PDB file of C-alpha atoms in Angstrom:
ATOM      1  CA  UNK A   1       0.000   0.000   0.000  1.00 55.00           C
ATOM      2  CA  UNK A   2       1.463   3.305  -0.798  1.00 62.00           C
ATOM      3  CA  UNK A   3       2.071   5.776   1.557  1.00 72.00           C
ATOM      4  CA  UNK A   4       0.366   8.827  -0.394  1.00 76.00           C
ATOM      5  CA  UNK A   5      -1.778  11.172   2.151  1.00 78.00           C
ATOM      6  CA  UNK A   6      -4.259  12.472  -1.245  1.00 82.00           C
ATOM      7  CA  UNK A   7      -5.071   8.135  -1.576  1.00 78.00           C
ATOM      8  CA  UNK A   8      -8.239   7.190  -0.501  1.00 79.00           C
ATOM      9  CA  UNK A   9      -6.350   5.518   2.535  1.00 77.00           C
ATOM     10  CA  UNK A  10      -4.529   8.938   3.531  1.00 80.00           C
ATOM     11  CA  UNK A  11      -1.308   8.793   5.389  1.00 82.00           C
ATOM     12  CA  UNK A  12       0.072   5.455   6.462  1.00 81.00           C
ATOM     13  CA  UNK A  13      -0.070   5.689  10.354  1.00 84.00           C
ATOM     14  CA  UNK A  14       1.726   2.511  11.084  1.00 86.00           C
ATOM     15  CA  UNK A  15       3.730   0.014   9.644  1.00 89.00           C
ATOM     16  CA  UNK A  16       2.957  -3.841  11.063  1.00 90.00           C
ATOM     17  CA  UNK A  17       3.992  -7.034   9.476  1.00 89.00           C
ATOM     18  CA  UNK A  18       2.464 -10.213   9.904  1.00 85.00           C
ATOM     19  CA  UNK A  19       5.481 -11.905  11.692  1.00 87.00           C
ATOM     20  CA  UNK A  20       5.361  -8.889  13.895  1.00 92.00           C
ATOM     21  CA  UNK A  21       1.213  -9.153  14.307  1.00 90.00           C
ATOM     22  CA  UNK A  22       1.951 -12.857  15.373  1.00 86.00           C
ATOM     23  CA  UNK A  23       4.505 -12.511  18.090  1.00 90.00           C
ATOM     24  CA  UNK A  24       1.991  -9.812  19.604  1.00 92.00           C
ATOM     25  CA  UNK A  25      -1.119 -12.173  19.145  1.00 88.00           C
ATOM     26  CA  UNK A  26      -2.575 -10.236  16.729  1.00 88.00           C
ATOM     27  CA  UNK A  27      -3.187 -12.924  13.861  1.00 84.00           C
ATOM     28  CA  UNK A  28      -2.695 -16.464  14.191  1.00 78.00           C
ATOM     29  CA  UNK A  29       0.120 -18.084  13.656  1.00 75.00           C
ATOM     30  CA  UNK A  30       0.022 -20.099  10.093  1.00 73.00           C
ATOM     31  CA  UNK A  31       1.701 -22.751   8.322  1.00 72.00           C
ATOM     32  CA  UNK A  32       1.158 -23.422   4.422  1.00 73.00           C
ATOM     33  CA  UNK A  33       1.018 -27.026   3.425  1.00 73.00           C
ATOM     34  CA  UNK A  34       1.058 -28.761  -0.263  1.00 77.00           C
ATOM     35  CA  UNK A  35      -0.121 -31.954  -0.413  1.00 75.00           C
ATOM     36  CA  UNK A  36       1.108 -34.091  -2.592  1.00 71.00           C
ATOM     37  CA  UNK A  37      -0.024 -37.850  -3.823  1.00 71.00           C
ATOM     38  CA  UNK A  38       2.547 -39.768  -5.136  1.00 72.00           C
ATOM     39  CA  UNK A  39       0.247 -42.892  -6.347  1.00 69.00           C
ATOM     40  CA  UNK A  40       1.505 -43.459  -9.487  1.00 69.00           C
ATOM     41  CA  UNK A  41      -1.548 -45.990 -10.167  1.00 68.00           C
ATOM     42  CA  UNK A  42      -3.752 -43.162  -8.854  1.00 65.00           C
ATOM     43  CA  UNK A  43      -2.264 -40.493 -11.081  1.00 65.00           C
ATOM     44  CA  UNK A  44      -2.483 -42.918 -13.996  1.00 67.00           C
ATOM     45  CA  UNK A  45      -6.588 -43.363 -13.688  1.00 64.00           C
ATOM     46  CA  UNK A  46      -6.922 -38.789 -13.592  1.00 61.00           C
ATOM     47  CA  UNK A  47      -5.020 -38.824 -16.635  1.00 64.00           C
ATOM     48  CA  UNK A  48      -7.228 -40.786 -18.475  1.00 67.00           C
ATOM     49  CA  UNK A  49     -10.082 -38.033 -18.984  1.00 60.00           C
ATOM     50  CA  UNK A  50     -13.205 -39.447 -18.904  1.00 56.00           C
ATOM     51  CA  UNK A  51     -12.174 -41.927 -16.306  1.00 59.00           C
ATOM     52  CA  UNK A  52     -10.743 -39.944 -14.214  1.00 56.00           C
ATOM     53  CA  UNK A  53     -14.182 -38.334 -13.339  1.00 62.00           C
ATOM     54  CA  UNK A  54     -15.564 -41.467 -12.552  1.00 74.00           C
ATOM     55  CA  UNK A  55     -17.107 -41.445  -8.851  1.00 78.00           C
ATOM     56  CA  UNK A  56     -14.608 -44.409  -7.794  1.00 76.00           C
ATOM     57  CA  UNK A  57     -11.381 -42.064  -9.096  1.00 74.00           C
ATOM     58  CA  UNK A  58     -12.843 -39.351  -7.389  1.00 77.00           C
ATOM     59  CA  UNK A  59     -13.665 -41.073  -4.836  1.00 82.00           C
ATOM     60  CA  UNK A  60      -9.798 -42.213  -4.109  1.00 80.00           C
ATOM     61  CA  UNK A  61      -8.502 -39.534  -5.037  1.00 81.00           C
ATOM     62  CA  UNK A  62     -10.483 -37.710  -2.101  1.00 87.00           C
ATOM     63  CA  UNK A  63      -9.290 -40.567   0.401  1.00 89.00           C
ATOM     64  CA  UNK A  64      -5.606 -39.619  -0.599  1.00 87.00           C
ATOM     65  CA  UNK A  65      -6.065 -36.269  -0.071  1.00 90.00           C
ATOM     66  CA  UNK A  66      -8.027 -36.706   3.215  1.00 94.00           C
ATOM     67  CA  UNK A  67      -5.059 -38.995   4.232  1.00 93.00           C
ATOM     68  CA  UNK A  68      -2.475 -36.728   3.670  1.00 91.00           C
ATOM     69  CA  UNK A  69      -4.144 -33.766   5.330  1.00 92.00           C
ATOM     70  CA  UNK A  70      -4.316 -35.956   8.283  1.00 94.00           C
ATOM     71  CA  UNK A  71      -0.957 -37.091   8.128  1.00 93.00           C
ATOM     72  CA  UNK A  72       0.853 -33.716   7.436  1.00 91.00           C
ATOM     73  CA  UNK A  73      -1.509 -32.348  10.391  1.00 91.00           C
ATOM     74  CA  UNK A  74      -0.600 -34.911  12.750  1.00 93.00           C
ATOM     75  CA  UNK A  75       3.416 -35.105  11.784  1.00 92.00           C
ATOM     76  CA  UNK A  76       3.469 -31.497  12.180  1.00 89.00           C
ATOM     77  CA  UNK A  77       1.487 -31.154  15.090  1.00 88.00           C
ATOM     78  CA  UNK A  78      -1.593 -28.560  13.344  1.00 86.00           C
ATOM     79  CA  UNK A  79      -4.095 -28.023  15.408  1.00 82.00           C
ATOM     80  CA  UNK A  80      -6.315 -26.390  12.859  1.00 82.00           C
ATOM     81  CA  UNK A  81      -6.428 -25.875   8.942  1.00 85.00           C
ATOM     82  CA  UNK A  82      -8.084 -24.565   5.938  1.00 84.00           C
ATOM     83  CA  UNK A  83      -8.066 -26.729   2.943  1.00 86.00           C
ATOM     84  CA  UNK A  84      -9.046 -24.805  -0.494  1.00 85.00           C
ATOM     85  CA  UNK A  85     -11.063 -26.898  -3.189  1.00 82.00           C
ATOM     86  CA  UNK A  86     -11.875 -25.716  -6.837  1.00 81.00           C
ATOM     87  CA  UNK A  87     -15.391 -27.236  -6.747  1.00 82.00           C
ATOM     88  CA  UNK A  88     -18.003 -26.413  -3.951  1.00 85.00           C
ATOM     89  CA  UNK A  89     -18.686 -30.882  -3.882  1.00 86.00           C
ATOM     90  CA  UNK A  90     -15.565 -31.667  -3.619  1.00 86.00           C
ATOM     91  CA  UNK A  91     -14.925 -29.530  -0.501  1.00 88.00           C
ATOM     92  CA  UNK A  92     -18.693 -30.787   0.697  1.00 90.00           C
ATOM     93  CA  UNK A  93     -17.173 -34.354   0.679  1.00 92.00           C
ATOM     94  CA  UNK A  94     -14.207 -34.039   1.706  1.00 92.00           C
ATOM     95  CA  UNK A  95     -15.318 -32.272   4.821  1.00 93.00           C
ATOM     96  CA  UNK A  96     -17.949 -35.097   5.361  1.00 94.00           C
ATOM     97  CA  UNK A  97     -15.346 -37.634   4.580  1.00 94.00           C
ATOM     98  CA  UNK A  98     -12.595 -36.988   6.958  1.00 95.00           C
ATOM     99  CA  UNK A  99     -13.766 -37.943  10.332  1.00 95.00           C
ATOM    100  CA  UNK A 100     -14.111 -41.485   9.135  1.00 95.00           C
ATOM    101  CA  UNK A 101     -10.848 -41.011   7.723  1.00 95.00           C
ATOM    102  CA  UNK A 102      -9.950 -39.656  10.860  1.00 95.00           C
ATOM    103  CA  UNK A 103     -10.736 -42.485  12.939  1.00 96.00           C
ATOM    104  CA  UNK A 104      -9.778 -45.005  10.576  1.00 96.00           C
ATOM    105  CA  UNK A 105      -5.976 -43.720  10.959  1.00 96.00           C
ATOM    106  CA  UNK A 106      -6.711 -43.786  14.511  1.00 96.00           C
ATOM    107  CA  UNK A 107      -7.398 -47.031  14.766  1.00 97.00           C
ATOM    108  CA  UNK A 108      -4.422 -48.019  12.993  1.00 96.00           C
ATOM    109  CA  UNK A 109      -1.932 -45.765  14.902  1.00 96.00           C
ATOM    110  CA  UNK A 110      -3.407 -43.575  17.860  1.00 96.00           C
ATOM    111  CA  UNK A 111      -0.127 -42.553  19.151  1.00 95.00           C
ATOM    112  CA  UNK A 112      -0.353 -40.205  15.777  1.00 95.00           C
ATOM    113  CA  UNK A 113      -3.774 -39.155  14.790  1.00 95.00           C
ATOM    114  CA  UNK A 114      -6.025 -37.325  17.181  1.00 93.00           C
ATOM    115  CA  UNK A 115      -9.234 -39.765  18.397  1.00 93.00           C
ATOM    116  CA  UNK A 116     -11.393 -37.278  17.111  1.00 91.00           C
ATOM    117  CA  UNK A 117     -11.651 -34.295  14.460  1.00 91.00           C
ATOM    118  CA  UNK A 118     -14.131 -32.035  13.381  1.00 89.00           C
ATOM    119  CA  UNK A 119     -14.357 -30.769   9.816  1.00 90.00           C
ATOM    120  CA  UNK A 120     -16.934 -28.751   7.824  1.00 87.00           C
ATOM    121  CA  UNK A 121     -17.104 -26.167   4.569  1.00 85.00           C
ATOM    122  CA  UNK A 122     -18.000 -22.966   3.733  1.00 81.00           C
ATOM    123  CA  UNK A 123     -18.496 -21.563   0.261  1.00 81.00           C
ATOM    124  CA  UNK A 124     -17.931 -17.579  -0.461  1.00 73.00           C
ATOM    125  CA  UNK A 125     -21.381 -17.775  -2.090  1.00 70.00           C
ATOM    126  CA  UNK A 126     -23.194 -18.044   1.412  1.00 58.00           C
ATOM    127  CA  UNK A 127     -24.753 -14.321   2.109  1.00 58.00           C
ATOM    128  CA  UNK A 128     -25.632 -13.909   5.893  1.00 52.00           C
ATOM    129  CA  UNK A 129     -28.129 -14.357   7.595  1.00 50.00           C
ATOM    130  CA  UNK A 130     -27.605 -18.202   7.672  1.00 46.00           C
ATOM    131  CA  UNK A 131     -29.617 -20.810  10.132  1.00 49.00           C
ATOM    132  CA  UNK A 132     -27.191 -22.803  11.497  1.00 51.00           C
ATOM    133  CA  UNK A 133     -24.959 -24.818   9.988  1.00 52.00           C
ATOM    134  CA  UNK A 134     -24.333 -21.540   8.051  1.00 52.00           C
ATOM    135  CA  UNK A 135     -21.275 -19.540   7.391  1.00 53.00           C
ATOM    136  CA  UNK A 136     -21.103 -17.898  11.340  1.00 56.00           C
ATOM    137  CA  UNK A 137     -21.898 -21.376  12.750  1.00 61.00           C
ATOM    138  CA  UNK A 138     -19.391 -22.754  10.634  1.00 61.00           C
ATOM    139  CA  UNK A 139     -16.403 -19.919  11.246  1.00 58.00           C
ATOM    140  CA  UNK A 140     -17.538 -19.717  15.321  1.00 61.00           C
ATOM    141  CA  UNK A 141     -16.887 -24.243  15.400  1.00 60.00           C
ATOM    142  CA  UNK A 142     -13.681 -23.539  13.857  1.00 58.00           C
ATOM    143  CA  UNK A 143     -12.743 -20.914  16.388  1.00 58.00           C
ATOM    144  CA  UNK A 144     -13.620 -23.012  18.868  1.00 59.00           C
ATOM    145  CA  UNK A 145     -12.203 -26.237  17.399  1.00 55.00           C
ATOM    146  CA  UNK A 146     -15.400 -27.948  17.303  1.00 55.00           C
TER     147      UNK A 146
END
């Protein structure tokens, strides 16, 4: 942002930057994390077009996803993230998916996944006011991590 006092912002007052705003508790600390699957069989079936839309390649490609989140979250100790999707199902199911995911991995190794998780999605397109489940029920559960 310039510092130009005839901008529509005036005068920059103070100068703040976000490594600064976290050490004072200002904005949460964040990490950024890519996930990656490496299933060559997997990456095989989405480059076959048509197939690669199929529910069941969706479907596992989803489950590889929702298994890396959980592993990269539980490896590096994340207490709470935001995963982006490009299509408003996609982040639907993955949100509904991942507690079973969750507690799938648990069962298989609880000294590294958490017994329980809570995940839900929110799309820019929902326009307050919402009934619950809506866009302030979902932001105040992930405040709360719930």
């Amino acid at each position: 942002m310039a510092d130009d006092p005839d901008s529509p912002f005036g005068k920059r007052a103070f100068t703040l930057t976000l490594s600064e705003a976290i050490d004072r508790g200002i904005c949460a600390p964040y990490q950024v994390v890519c996930v990656d699957v490496a299933n060559t069989q997997l990456q095989a079936v989405q480059l076959l077009g048509v197939q690669a839309r199929s529910e069941e390649a969706r479907g596992a490609r989803l489950a590889a996803l929702q298994t890396a989140l959980m592993k990269a979250s539980s490896e590096e100790n994340l207490k709470r993230t935001l995963v982006f999707h490009g299509v408003i199902k996609e982040a639907e199911a993955f949100a509904a998916g991942l507690p079973g995911v969750g507690s799938q991995l648990h069962d298989a190794d609880p000294e590294l996944y958490p017994a329980m998780i809570w995940a839900d999605w929110l799309c820019g397109d929902h326009k307050p006011p919402l009934p619950a489940p809506g866009a302030r029920g979902v932001r105040g559960r992930c405040r709360r991590g719930r």
